[in-house]
Amino acid sequence: MRIGQLARRSGVSVRALRYYEEQRLLESARTPGGQRDYPDEALERVQLIQDLFAAGLSSRTVVELLPCVSTGVATPAMLDQLITERDRIAARIQDLTRAKTKLGRVIENVTAANVARD
Amino acid sequence: MRIGQLARRSGVSVRALRYYEEQRLLESARTPGGQRDYPDEALERVQLIQDLFAAGLSSRTVVELLPCVSTGVATPAMLDQLITERDRIAARIQDLTRAKTKLGRVIENVTAANVARD
DNA sequence: CCTCAACCTGACGTAAACGTGAGGTACGAG
DNA sequence: CTCGTACCTCACGTTTACGTCAGGTTGAGG
């Protein structure tokens, strides 16, 4: 599969895929002419990368954790980092939940005020 | 209250407070000599700003929504935006929850493998 | 009056994850 | 063989929320 097709299937840009390779998050074979040629598994890989990015992990962290995420084998240090990241995500969820509640109350207030005025 | 004290109380940097003012998120009176002088309510204001930033809102969005968040009065457009932001946060929470679950499974796998090996 | 920490205004630096050309090459269709 | 589209490698631009000097001013204590 070439880069354009992988981009369309995964929903990320061509530029992003090249960036992932630059960051050693994603490998590619090359055609004799030098064009990237991806195996089918690359699609899942890209989706995994996106998930980890979406979780707020940096590309540096992702490149460190990807091996054990896909192989299931980890050093103690990697396990530590996994746990740290999971806890960071949990804390972030708490923050967002608080903010959401706050906004929800503002919306209720505003709505109530508008209804009262009508 | 001067800027250093507000910074210590709120836990944000002096630079950040000046930045908030630049972005029209925060006002200050000035002493005859030109130094910033904040009322006590500034502390809550700063904490509110931090909460909204933590929720992923940009300073542009915050400056648009702050009036109705503090006054409870909103135009229909502002209400729309409030709802949009709340939904965005909710979606983000979903993403993070999925990512956390994923990482949790990886941690379980790794732990199980290590225990088995011992 | 002197000092010195705290404050002031520019103004340039930073990091992350790409976006966006510029200028040239590869490949499938006809 | 030729066309057009997809691809290639630089390499600079973008955005946000500040960090970090530089060079000068203010204000409370002694």
XYZ file of C-alpha atoms (C1' of nucleotides) in Angstrom:
296
model
C 0.000 0.000 0.000
C 1.331 3.441 -0.860
C 1.296 6.482 1.345
C -1.764 8.161 -0.147
C -3.926 5.141 0.382
C -2.730 4.657 3.939
C -3.483 8.310 4.567
C -7.036 7.989 3.267
C -7.684 4.754 5.151
C -6.325 6.032 8.439
C -7.624 9.553 8.150
C -4.287 11.220 8.793
C -2.385 13.372 6.318
C 0.429 12.231 4.076
C 2.644 14.722 5.827
C 1.788 13.207 9.181
C 2.775 9.726 7.995
C 6.154 11.012 6.834
C 6.506 12.747 10.176
C 5.804 9.494 12.012
C 8.572 7.827 10.036
C 10.939 10.684 10.805
C 10.150 10.165 14.501
C 10.724 6.397 14.129
C 7.122 5.623 14.994
C 6.418 3.925 11.687
C 8.570 2.064 9.189
C 8.113 1.550 5.480
C 9.633 -0.549 2.751
C 10.582 1.254 -0.431
C 9.898 0.485 -4.074
C 12.897 0.445 -6.426
C 11.912 3.985 -7.309
C 12.085 5.092 -3.685
C 8.377 5.325 -2.901
C 7.087 4.128 0.454
C 5.336 0.762 0.515
C 3.382 -0.143 3.643
C 2.155 -3.561 4.779
C -1.492 -3.912 5.812
C -0.597 -3.901 9.499
C 0.554 -0.311 9.131
C -3.084 0.772 9.345
C -3.514 -0.561 12.880
C -0.167 0.885 13.809
C -1.192 4.339 12.661
C -4.454 4.078 14.553
C -2.570 3.078 17.674
C -0.240 6.045 17.278
C -3.233 8.330 16.897
C -4.832 6.915 20.034
C -1.687 7.516 22.030
C -1.346 11.045 20.657
C -4.985 11.648 21.460
C -4.190 10.576 24.997
C -1.654 13.362 25.177
C 1.502 11.275 24.929
C 4.392 12.917 23.113
C 6.041 11.257 20.157
C 9.089 10.663 22.316
C 7.022 8.767 24.850
C 5.183 6.877 22.155
C 8.393 5.745 20.511
C 9.578 4.440 23.862
C 6.372 2.592 24.650
C 5.313 1.311 21.245
C 7.503 -1.812 21.393
C 5.936 -3.113 24.582
C 2.460 -2.021 23.568
C 2.670 -4.193 20.472
C 4.785 -7.031 21.865
C 3.586 -7.168 25.471
C 7.159 -7.306 26.719
C 8.424 -4.523 28.945
C 11.320 -3.683 31.196
C 10.519 -2.469 34.724
C 11.283 1.085 33.594
C 8.829 0.766 30.724
C 6.180 -0.591 33.063
C 6.742 2.383 35.344
C 6.299 4.751 32.480
C 3.152 2.967 31.334
C 1.674 3.359 34.786
C 2.757 6.988 34.993
C 1.068 7.752 31.701
C -2.097 5.943 32.647
C -2.279 7.907 35.884
C -1.637 11.140 34.035
C -4.542 10.342 31.739
C -6.750 9.538 34.707
C -5.899 12.877 36.316
C -6.616 14.648 33.045
C -10.004 12.983 32.861
C -10.760 14.304 36.339
C -9.812 17.814 35.259
C -11.953 17.629 32.172
C -14.871 16.217 34.082
C -14.697 19.099 36.552
C -14.530 21.615 33.720
C -17.439 19.961 31.962
C -19.540 20.088 35.094
C -18.660 23.732 35.503
C -19.670 24.557 31.948
C -22.810 22.515 32.368
C -23.836 24.642 35.330
C -23.143 27.815 33.377
C -25.344 26.516 30.567
C -28.133 25.739 32.991
C -27.904 29.189 34.514
C -27.976 30.903 31.166
C -30.827 28.773 29.921
C -32.846 29.375 33.057
C -32.255 33.120 32.781
C -33.350 33.158 29.146
C -36.461 31.096 29.833
C -37.375 33.333 32.749
C -36.991 36.378 30.547
C -39.270 34.967 27.826
C -2.481 42.823 45.826
C 0.552 42.985 43.577
C 1.414 40.600 40.802
C 3.932 38.502 42.690
C 1.497 37.733 45.456
C -1.279 36.863 43.046
C 1.132 34.585 41.249
C 2.074 32.745 44.433
C -1.532 32.443 45.573
C -2.832 31.181 42.263
C 0.139 29.038 41.393
C 0.677 30.584 37.956
C 3.725 32.545 36.896
C 4.049 36.308 36.841
C 4.617 36.073 33.111
C 1.363 34.167 32.707
C -0.580 36.870 34.549
C 0.835 39.554 32.271
C -0.051 37.340 29.340
C -3.642 37.042 30.571
C -3.863 40.795 30.687
C -2.447 41.085 27.197
C -5.147 38.674 26.024
C -7.794 40.696 27.867
C -8.610 37.832 30.192
C -7.689 39.748 33.309
C -7.692 43.427 34.238
C -5.647 45.294 36.760
C -5.622 48.710 38.342
C -2.289 50.497 38.446
C -0.447 52.275 41.219
C 0.734 55.837 40.502
C 4.095 54.302 39.645
C 2.566 51.961 37.081
C 2.607 48.691 38.991
C -0.317 46.323 38.727
C -2.742 46.215 41.644
C -5.292 43.414 41.748
C -8.496 43.150 43.766
C -9.080 39.984 45.788
C -11.549 38.625 43.253
C -8.701 38.333 40.780
C -7.696 35.107 42.463
C -10.951 33.349 41.571
C -10.756 34.808 38.121
C -7.310 33.362 37.552
C -8.439 29.989 38.813
C -11.397 30.079 36.450
C -9.110 30.908 33.552
C -6.865 28.023 34.488
C -9.810 25.646 34.617
C -10.929 26.689 31.167
C -7.413 26.380 29.788
C -7.149 22.965 31.420
C -10.324 22.038 29.574
C -8.566 22.799 26.317
C -10.250 26.099 25.509
C -8.067 28.634 23.716
C -7.573 32.113 25.114
C -9.686 33.444 22.271
C -12.579 31.226 23.276
C -12.117 32.017 26.943
C -12.196 35.740 26.324
C -15.455 35.308 24.438
C -17.068 33.174 27.110
C -15.756 34.720 30.320
C -18.401 37.451 30.466
C -21.303 35.028 30.487
C -19.512 32.573 32.716
C -19.170 35.228 35.379
C -22.400 37.140 34.766
C -24.746 34.336 33.691
C -25.985 36.386 30.779
C -25.434 35.092 27.264
C -26.495 35.731 23.696
C -27.789 32.758 21.691
C -24.432 32.607 19.904
C -22.611 32.428 23.205
C -24.918 29.696 24.426
C -24.188 27.753 21.238
C -20.509 28.082 21.821
C -20.851 27.009 25.429
C -22.654 23.878 24.341
C -20.131 23.220 21.598
C -17.279 23.434 24.061
C -18.996 21.247 26.601
C -19.602 18.600 23.932
C -16.002 18.866 22.784
C -14.872 18.220 26.324
C -17.220 15.276 26.636
C -15.825 13.785 23.439
C -12.318 14.325 24.696
C -13.173 12.519 27.893
C -14.385 9.581 25.836
C -11.113 9.508 23.907
C -9.062 9.634 27.058
C -11.130 6.947 28.701
C -10.595 4.665 25.729
C -6.875 5.352 25.750
C -6.707 4.720 29.480
C -8.482 1.400 29.102
C -6.084 0.468 26.338
C -3.052 1.312 28.439
C -4.585 -0.527 31.360
C -4.838 -3.674 29.286
C -1.251 -3.323 28.162
C -0.180 -2.980 31.779
C -2.117 -6.094 32.723
C -0.519 -8.041 29.897
C 2.955 -6.939 30.773
C 2.440 -7.621 34.455
C 1.010 -11.058 33.759
C 3.955 -11.886 31.498
C 6.461 -10.775 34.119
C 4.757 -12.731 36.879
C 4.611 -15.821 34.688
C 8.295 -15.526 33.958
C 9.260 -15.276 37.606
C 19.593 59.133 50.959
C 20.528 54.342 49.845
C 19.559 49.811 48.854
C 17.572 45.940 46.869
C 13.844 43.035 45.903
C 9.963 43.379 43.140
C 8.114 45.450 39.319
C 7.895 47.485 34.421
C 8.008 47.115 29.009
C 9.719 45.233 24.908
C 11.230 41.513 22.302
C 13.141 37.216 21.015
C 13.105 31.961 22.164
C 10.608 27.376 22.785
C 8.264 22.903 21.772
C 4.975 19.728 19.103
C 2.844 18.098 15.200
C 2.304 18.921 11.504
C 1.020 22.658 6.946
C 2.754 24.382 2.884
C 5.292 25.434 -1.029
C 9.511 24.512 -4.264
C 11.566 21.777 -7.460
C 12.160 17.335 -9.166
C 11.031 11.868 -9.841
C 8.021 7.512 -10.392
C 4.418 4.922 -12.244
C -0.058 3.330 -14.435
C -3.054 4.445 -18.530
C -3.510 5.136 -23.239
C 6.317 7.784 -25.648
C 3.547 10.963 -23.166
C 0.564 12.450 -19.967
C -1.123 13.371 -15.414
C -1.271 12.157 -10.776
C 1.015 10.545 -6.900
C 5.212 10.532 -4.822
C 10.011 12.207 -3.261
C 13.198 15.384 -0.288
C 14.410 19.670 1.689
C 13.218 23.437 4.313
C 10.725 27.250 6.124
C 6.002 28.636 8.308
C 2.254 28.072 11.903
C 0.101 28.109 16.512
C -0.260 28.575 21.789
C 0.996 29.792 26.291
C 4.076 31.117 28.102
C 10.022 31.222 29.382
C 13.761 34.144 29.428
C 16.872 37.735 29.001
C 17.890 42.987 28.688
C 17.699 47.384 30.428
C 15.374 50.466 33.226
C 11.829 52.009 37.310
C 9.249 51.700 41.872
C 8.553 51.229 46.603
C 9.286 49.719 51.520
C 12.929 49.457 55.083
C 16.922 51.222 57.409
